[in-house]
Short mmCIF file of C-alpha atoms and ligand atoms in Angstrom, two decimals:
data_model
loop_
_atom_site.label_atom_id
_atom_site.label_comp_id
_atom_site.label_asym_id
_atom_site.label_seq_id
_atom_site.Cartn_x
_atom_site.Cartn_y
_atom_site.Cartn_z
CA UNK V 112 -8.27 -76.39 9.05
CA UNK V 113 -8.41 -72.24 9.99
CA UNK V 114 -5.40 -70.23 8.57
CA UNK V 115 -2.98 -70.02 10.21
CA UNK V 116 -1.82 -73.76 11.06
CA UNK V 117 -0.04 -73.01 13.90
CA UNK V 118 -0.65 -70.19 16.10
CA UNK V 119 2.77 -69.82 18.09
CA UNK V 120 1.41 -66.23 19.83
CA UNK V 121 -1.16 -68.41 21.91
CA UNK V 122 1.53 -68.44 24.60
CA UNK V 123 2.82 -65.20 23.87
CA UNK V 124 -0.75 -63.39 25.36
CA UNK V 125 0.41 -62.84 28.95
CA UNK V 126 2.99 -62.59 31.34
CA UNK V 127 2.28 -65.78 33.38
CA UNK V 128 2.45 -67.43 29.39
CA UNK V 129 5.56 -66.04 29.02
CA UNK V 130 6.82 -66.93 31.91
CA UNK V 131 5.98 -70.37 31.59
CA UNK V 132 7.38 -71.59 28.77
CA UNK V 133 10.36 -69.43 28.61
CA UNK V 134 13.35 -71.54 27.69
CA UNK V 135 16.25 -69.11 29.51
CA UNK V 136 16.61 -68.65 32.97
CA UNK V 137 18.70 -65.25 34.38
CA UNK V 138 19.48 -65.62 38.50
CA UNK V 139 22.01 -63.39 40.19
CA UNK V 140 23.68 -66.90 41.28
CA UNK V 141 24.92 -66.88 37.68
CA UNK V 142 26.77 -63.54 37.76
CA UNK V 143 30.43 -63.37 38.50
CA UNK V 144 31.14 -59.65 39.88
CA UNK V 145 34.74 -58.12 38.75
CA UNK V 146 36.12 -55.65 41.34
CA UNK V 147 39.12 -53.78 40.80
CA UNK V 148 41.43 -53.13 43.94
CA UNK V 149 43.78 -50.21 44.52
CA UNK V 150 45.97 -49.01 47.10
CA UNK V 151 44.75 -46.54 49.98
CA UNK V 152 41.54 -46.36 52.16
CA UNK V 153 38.30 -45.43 51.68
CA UNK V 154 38.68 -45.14 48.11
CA UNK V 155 36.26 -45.28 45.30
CA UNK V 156 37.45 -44.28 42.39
CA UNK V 157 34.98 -43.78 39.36
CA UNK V 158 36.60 -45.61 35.90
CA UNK V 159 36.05 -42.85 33.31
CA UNK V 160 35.58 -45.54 30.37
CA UNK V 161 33.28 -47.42 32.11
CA UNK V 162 30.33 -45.44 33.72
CA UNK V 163 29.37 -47.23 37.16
CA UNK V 164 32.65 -48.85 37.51
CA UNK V 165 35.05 -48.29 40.03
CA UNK V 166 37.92 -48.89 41.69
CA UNK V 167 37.84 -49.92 45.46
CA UNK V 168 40.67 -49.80 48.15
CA UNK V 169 40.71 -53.03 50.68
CA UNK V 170 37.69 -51.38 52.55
CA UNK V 171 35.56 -50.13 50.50
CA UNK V 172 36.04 -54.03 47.93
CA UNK V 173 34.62 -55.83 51.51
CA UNK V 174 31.89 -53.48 51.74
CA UNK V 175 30.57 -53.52 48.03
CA UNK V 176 31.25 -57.71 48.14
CA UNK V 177 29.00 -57.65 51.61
CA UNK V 178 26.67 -56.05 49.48
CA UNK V 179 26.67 -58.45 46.51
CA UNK V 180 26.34 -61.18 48.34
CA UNK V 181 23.06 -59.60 49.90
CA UNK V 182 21.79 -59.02 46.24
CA UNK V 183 22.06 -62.50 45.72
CA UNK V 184 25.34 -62.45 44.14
CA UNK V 185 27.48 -65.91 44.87
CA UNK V 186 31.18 -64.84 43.49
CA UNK V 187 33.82 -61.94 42.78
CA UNK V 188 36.92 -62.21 40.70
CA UNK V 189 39.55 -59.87 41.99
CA UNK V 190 41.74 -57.67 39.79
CA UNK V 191 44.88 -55.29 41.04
CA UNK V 192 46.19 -52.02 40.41
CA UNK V 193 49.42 -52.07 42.07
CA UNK V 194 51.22 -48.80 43.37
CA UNK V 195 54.24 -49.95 41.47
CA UNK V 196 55.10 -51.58 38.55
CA UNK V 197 58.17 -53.19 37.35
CA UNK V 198 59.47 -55.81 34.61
CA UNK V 199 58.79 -59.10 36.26
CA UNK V 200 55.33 -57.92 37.21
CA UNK V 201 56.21 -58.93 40.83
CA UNK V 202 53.53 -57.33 42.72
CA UNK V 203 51.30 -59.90 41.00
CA UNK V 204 52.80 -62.31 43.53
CA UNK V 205 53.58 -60.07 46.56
CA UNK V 206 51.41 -61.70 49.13
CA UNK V 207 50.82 -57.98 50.44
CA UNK V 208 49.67 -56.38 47.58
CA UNK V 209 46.13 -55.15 47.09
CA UNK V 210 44.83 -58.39 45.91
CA UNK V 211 45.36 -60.51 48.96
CA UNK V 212 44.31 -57.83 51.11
CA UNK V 213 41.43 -57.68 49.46
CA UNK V 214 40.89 -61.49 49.68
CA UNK V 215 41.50 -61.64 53.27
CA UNK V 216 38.66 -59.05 54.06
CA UNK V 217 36.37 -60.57 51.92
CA UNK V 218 36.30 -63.94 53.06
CA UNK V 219 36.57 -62.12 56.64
CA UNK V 220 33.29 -60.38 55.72
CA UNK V 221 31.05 -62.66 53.64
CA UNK V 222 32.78 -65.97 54.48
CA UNK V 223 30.14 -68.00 52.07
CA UNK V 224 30.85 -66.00 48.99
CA UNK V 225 32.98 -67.29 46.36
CA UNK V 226 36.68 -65.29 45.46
CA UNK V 227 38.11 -65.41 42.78
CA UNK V 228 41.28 -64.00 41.78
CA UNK V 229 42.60 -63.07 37.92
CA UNK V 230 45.99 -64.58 37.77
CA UNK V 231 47.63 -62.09 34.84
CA UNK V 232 50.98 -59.81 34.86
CA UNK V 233 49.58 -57.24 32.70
CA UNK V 234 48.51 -54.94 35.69
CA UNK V 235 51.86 -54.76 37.62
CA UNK V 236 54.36 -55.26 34.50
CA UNK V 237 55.99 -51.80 33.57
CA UNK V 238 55.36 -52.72 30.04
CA UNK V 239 51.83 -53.63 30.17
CA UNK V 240 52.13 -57.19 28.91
CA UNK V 241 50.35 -60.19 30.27
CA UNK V 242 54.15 -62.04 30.88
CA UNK V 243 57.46 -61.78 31.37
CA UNK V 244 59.70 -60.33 28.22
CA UNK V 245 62.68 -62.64 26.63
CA UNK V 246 65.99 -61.11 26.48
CA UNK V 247 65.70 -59.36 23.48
CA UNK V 248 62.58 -57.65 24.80
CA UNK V 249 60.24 -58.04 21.92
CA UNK V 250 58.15 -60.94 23.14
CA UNK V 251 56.55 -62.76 26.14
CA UNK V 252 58.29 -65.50 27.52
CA UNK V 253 56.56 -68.33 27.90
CA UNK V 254 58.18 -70.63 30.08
CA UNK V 255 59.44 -67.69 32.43
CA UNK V 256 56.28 -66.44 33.00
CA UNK V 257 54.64 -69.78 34.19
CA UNK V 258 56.33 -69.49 36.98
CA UNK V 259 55.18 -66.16 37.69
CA UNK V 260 51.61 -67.25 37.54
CA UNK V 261 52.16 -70.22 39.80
CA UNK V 262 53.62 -67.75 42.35
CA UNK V 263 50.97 -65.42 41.93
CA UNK V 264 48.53 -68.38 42.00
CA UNK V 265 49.48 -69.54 45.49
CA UNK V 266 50.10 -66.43 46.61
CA UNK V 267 46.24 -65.77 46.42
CA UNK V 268 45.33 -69.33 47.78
CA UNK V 269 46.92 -68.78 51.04
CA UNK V 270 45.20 -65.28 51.42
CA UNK V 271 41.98 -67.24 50.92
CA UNK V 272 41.13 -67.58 47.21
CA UNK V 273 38.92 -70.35 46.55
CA UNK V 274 39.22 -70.06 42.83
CA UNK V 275 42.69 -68.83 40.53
CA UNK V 276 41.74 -67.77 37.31
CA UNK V 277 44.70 -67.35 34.99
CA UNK V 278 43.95 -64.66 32.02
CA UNK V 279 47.41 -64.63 30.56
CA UNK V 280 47.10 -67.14 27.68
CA UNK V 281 50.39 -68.55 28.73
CA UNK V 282 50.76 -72.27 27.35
CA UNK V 283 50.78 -74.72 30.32
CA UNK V 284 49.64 -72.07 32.56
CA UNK V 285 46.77 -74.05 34.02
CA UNK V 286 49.29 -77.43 35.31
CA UNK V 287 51.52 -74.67 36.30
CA UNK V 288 49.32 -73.41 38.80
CA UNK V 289 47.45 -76.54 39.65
CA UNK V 290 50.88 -78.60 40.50
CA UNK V 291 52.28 -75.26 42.41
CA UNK V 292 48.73 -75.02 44.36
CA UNK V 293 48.82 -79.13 45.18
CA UNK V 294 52.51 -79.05 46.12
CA UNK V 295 51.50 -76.00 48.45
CA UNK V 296 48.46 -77.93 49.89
CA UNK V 297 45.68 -76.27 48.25
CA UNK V 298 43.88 -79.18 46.51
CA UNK V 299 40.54 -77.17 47.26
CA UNK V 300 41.56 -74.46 45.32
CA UNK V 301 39.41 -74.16 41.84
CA UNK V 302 41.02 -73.52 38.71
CA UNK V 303 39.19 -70.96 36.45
CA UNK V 304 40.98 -71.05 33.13
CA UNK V 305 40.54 -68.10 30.61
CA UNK V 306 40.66 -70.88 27.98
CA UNK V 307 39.65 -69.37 25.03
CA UNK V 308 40.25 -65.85 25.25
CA UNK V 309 40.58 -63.73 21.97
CA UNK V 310 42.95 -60.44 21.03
CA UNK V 311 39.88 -58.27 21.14
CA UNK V 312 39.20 -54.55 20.52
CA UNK V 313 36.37 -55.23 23.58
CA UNK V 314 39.20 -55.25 25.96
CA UNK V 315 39.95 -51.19 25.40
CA UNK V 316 38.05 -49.66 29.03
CA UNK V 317 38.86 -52.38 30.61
CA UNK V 318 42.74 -51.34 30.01
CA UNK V 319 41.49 -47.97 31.21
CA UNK V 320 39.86 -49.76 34.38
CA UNK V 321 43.34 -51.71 35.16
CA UNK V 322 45.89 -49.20 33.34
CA UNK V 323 47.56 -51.61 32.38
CA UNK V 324 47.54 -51.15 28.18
CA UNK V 325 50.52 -53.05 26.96
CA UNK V 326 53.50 -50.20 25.94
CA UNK V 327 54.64 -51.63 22.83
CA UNK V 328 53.04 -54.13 20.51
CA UNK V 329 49.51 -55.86 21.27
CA UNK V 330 48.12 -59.21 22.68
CA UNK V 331 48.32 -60.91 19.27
CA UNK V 332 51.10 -63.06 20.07
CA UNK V 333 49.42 -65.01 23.37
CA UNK V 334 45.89 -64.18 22.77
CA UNK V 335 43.61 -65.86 20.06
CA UNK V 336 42.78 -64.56 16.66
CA UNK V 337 39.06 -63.55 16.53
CA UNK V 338 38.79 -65.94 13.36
CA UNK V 339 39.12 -69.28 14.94
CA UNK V 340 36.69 -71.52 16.34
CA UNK V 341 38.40 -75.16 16.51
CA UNK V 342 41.49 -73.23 17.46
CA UNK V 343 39.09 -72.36 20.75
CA UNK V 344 37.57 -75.55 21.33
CA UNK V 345 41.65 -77.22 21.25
CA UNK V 346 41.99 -74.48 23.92
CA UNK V 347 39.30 -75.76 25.69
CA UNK V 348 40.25 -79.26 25.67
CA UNK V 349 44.30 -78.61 26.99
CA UNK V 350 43.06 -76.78 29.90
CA UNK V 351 40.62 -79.76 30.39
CA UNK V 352 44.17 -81.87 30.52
CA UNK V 353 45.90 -79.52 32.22
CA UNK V 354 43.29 -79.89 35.50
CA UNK V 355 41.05 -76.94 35.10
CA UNK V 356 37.72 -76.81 36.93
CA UNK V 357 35.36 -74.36 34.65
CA UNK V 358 36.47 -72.74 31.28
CA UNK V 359 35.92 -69.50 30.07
CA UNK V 360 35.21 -67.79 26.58
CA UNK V 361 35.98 -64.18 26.36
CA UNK V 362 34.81 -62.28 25.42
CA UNK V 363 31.01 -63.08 25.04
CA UNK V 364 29.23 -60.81 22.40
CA UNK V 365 30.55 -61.68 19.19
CA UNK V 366 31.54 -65.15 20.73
CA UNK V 367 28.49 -66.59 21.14
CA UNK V 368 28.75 -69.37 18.59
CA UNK V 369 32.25 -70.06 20.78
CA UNK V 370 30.21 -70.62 23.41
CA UNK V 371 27.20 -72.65 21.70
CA UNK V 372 30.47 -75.13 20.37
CA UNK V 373 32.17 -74.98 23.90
CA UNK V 374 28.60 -76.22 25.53
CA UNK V 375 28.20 -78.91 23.08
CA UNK V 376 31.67 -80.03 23.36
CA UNK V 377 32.65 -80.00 27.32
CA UNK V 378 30.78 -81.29 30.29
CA UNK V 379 32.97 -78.54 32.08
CA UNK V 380 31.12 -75.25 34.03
CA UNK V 381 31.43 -72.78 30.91
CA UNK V 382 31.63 -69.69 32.29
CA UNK V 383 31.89 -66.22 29.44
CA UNK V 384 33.09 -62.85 29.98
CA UNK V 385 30.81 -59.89 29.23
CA UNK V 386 33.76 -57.90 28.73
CA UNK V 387 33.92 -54.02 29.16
CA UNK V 388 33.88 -53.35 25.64
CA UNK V 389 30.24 -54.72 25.68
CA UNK V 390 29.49 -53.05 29.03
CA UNK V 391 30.49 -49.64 28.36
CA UNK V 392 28.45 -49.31 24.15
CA UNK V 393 25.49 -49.96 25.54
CA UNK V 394 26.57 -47.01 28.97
CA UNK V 395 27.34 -45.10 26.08
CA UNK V 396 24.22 -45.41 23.88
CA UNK V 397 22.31 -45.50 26.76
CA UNK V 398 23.70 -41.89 28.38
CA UNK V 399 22.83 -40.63 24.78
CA UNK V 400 19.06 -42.03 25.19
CA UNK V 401 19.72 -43.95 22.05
CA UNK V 402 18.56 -47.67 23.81
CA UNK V 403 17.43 -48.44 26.92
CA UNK V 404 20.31 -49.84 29.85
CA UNK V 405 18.21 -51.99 31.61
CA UNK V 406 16.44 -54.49 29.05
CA UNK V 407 19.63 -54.09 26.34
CA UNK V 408 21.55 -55.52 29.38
CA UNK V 409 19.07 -58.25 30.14
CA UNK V 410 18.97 -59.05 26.59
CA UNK V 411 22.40 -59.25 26.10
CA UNK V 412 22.99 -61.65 29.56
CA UNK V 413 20.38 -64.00 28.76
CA UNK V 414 21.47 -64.26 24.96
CA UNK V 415 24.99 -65.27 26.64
CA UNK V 416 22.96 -67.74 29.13
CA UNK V 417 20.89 -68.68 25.76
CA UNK V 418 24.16 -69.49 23.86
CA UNK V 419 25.35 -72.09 26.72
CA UNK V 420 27.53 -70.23 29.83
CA UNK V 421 26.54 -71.82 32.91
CA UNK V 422 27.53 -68.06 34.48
CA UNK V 423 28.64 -65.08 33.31
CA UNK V 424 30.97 -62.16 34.13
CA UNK V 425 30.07 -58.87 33.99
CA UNK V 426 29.89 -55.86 35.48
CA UNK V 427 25.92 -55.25 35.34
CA UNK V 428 26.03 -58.03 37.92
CA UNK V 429 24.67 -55.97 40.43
CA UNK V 430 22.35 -53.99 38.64
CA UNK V 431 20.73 -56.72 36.82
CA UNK V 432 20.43 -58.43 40.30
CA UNK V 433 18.29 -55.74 41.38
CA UNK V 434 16.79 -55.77 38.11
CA UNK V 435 15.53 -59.11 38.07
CA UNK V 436 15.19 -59.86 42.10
C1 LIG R 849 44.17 -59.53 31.38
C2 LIG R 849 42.72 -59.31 31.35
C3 LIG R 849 42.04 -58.47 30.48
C4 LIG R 849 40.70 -58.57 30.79
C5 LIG R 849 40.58 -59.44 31.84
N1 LIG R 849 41.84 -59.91 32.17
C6 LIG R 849 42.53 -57.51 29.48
C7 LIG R 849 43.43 -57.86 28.42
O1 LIG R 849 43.67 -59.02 28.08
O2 LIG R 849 43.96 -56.89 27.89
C8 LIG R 849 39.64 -57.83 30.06
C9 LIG R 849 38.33 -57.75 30.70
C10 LIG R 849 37.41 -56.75 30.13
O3 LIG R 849 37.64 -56.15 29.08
O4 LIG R 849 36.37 -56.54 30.77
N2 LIG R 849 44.65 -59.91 32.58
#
């Protein structure tokens, strides 16, 4: 036998090879496209911390998800930025705040896409946290802020939502919202749930993106320590209970092995977040010429792909489906 035994670059000689017998497969059906909304018209407001990010008034949100679509793209998740803010977070359920506006034109102008909306009170509470506070004002409370979500939750179903994806790490937030969207008649209406979502430092432009840092305190208390792994998986398996549709791991970069365990353990759509923290290193190294956008990017989408997600959020979604139409 010739040294070496096995010659592995045999299929490595070409790009018809390559493409071949490649394992992972990229499509801009996989990508989930986060747009932020704000009040006004014609607005397009550029997100410092995150370089090709912005955020959209009503108009300009339909125009940029008209677009998607035609790159291929197959869903948006919605996020607000309220003009006011207040304790109980309630413009997270006013059904004419920014969100539900912003619903209503999409579906009005690209009626096959998929919206989703983030179900969350961290943009529209005064104090920046994802719930409602208990009396004493030093924590989130629970059980109050369930029905906050539900509210919110419906509130985007009847604009036309055909997904609710609660972020707030709330336990029992998914049969909240499922048995306040069946009781409302919206058994069509997906549940996304943000099931194993960690207190991450990956999360810092995105606060920038949806000013809504919390005031006092961090995440700690709802969101999931960074260390755990079965902790996630139990996540994973409640929402299962609870009625969700697809799960989510968040975010997706150092959470890959999350996701490998998530895949093996739950027949579930597996979505992961490619969270701004991730998005805006690579902007940065890449304004500095210290890597190159385009194939870190693809790297770092197919790795998530590699690791299990059926799709992935991110906000390279439309880039990368140029990239790789
Ligand atoms: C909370 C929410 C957050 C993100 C999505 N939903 C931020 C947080 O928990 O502080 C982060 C997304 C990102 O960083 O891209 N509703």
């Amino acid at each position: 036998m010739p040294f070496p035994l096995t010659r592995l670059r045999r299929l490595r000689r070409s790009s018809a090879w390559r493409s071949l017998v490649r394992e992972t497969t990229l499509a801009p059906g996989d990508f989930i496209w986060p747009i932020f909304v704000r009040p006004g018209k014609r607005v397009r407001r550029p997100v410092a911390s995150m370089p090709g990010v912005f955020q959209f008034s009503v108009d300009e949100a339909a125009r940029e998800a008209a677009e998607a679509f035609r790159l291929g793209i197959r869903a948006v998740i919605l996020f607000g930025i309220p003009a006011v803010k207040d304790a109980r977070g309630s413009g997270a359920y006013d059904p004419k705040g920014g969100v539900p506006q912003a619903i209503r034109a999409i579906r009005v102008a690209v009626p096959e896409l998929v919206v989703m909306a983030d179900v969350c009170c961290c943009e529209y509470t005064d104090h920046g946290h994802c719930g409602i506070l208990d009396k004493a004002r030093t924590e989130v409370d629970n059980d109050a802020t369930l029905a906050v979500l539900a509210q919110a939750a419906v509130a985007y179903a009847a604009a036309g939502a055909q997904c609710v994806a609660p972020s707030a790490m709330m336990d029992g937030q998914v049969r909240s919202i499922r048995e306040a969207l069946d009781r409302d008649g919206r058994g069509d209406v997906a549940v996304l749930a943000y099931a194993a979502k960690f207190a991450s430092g990956f999360y810092g432009p995105f606060r920038d993106a949806a000013e809504s840092p919390p005031k006092f305190g961090d995440r700690s208390g709802y969101q999931m320590d960074p260390a755990n792994i079965r902790e996630a998986l139990r996540e994973i398996e409640s929402d299962r209970e609870e009625g969700a549709d697809l799960v989510m791991v968040k975010p997706a970069l150092a959470y890959l092995d999350v996701i490998r365990a998530a895949r093996e353990r739950t027949d579930l759509p597996l979505c992961a977040y490619n969270v701004s923290g991730e998005y805006s290193m690579i902007k940065a190294a890449a304004e500095r010429g210290w890597c190159d956008e385009r194939r870190c990017a693809l790297e770092v989408l197919t790795a998530i792909r590699r690791a299990g997600a059926d799709a992935i959020l991110t906000y390279w979604a439309k880039d990368a489906a140029k990239w790789i139409g």
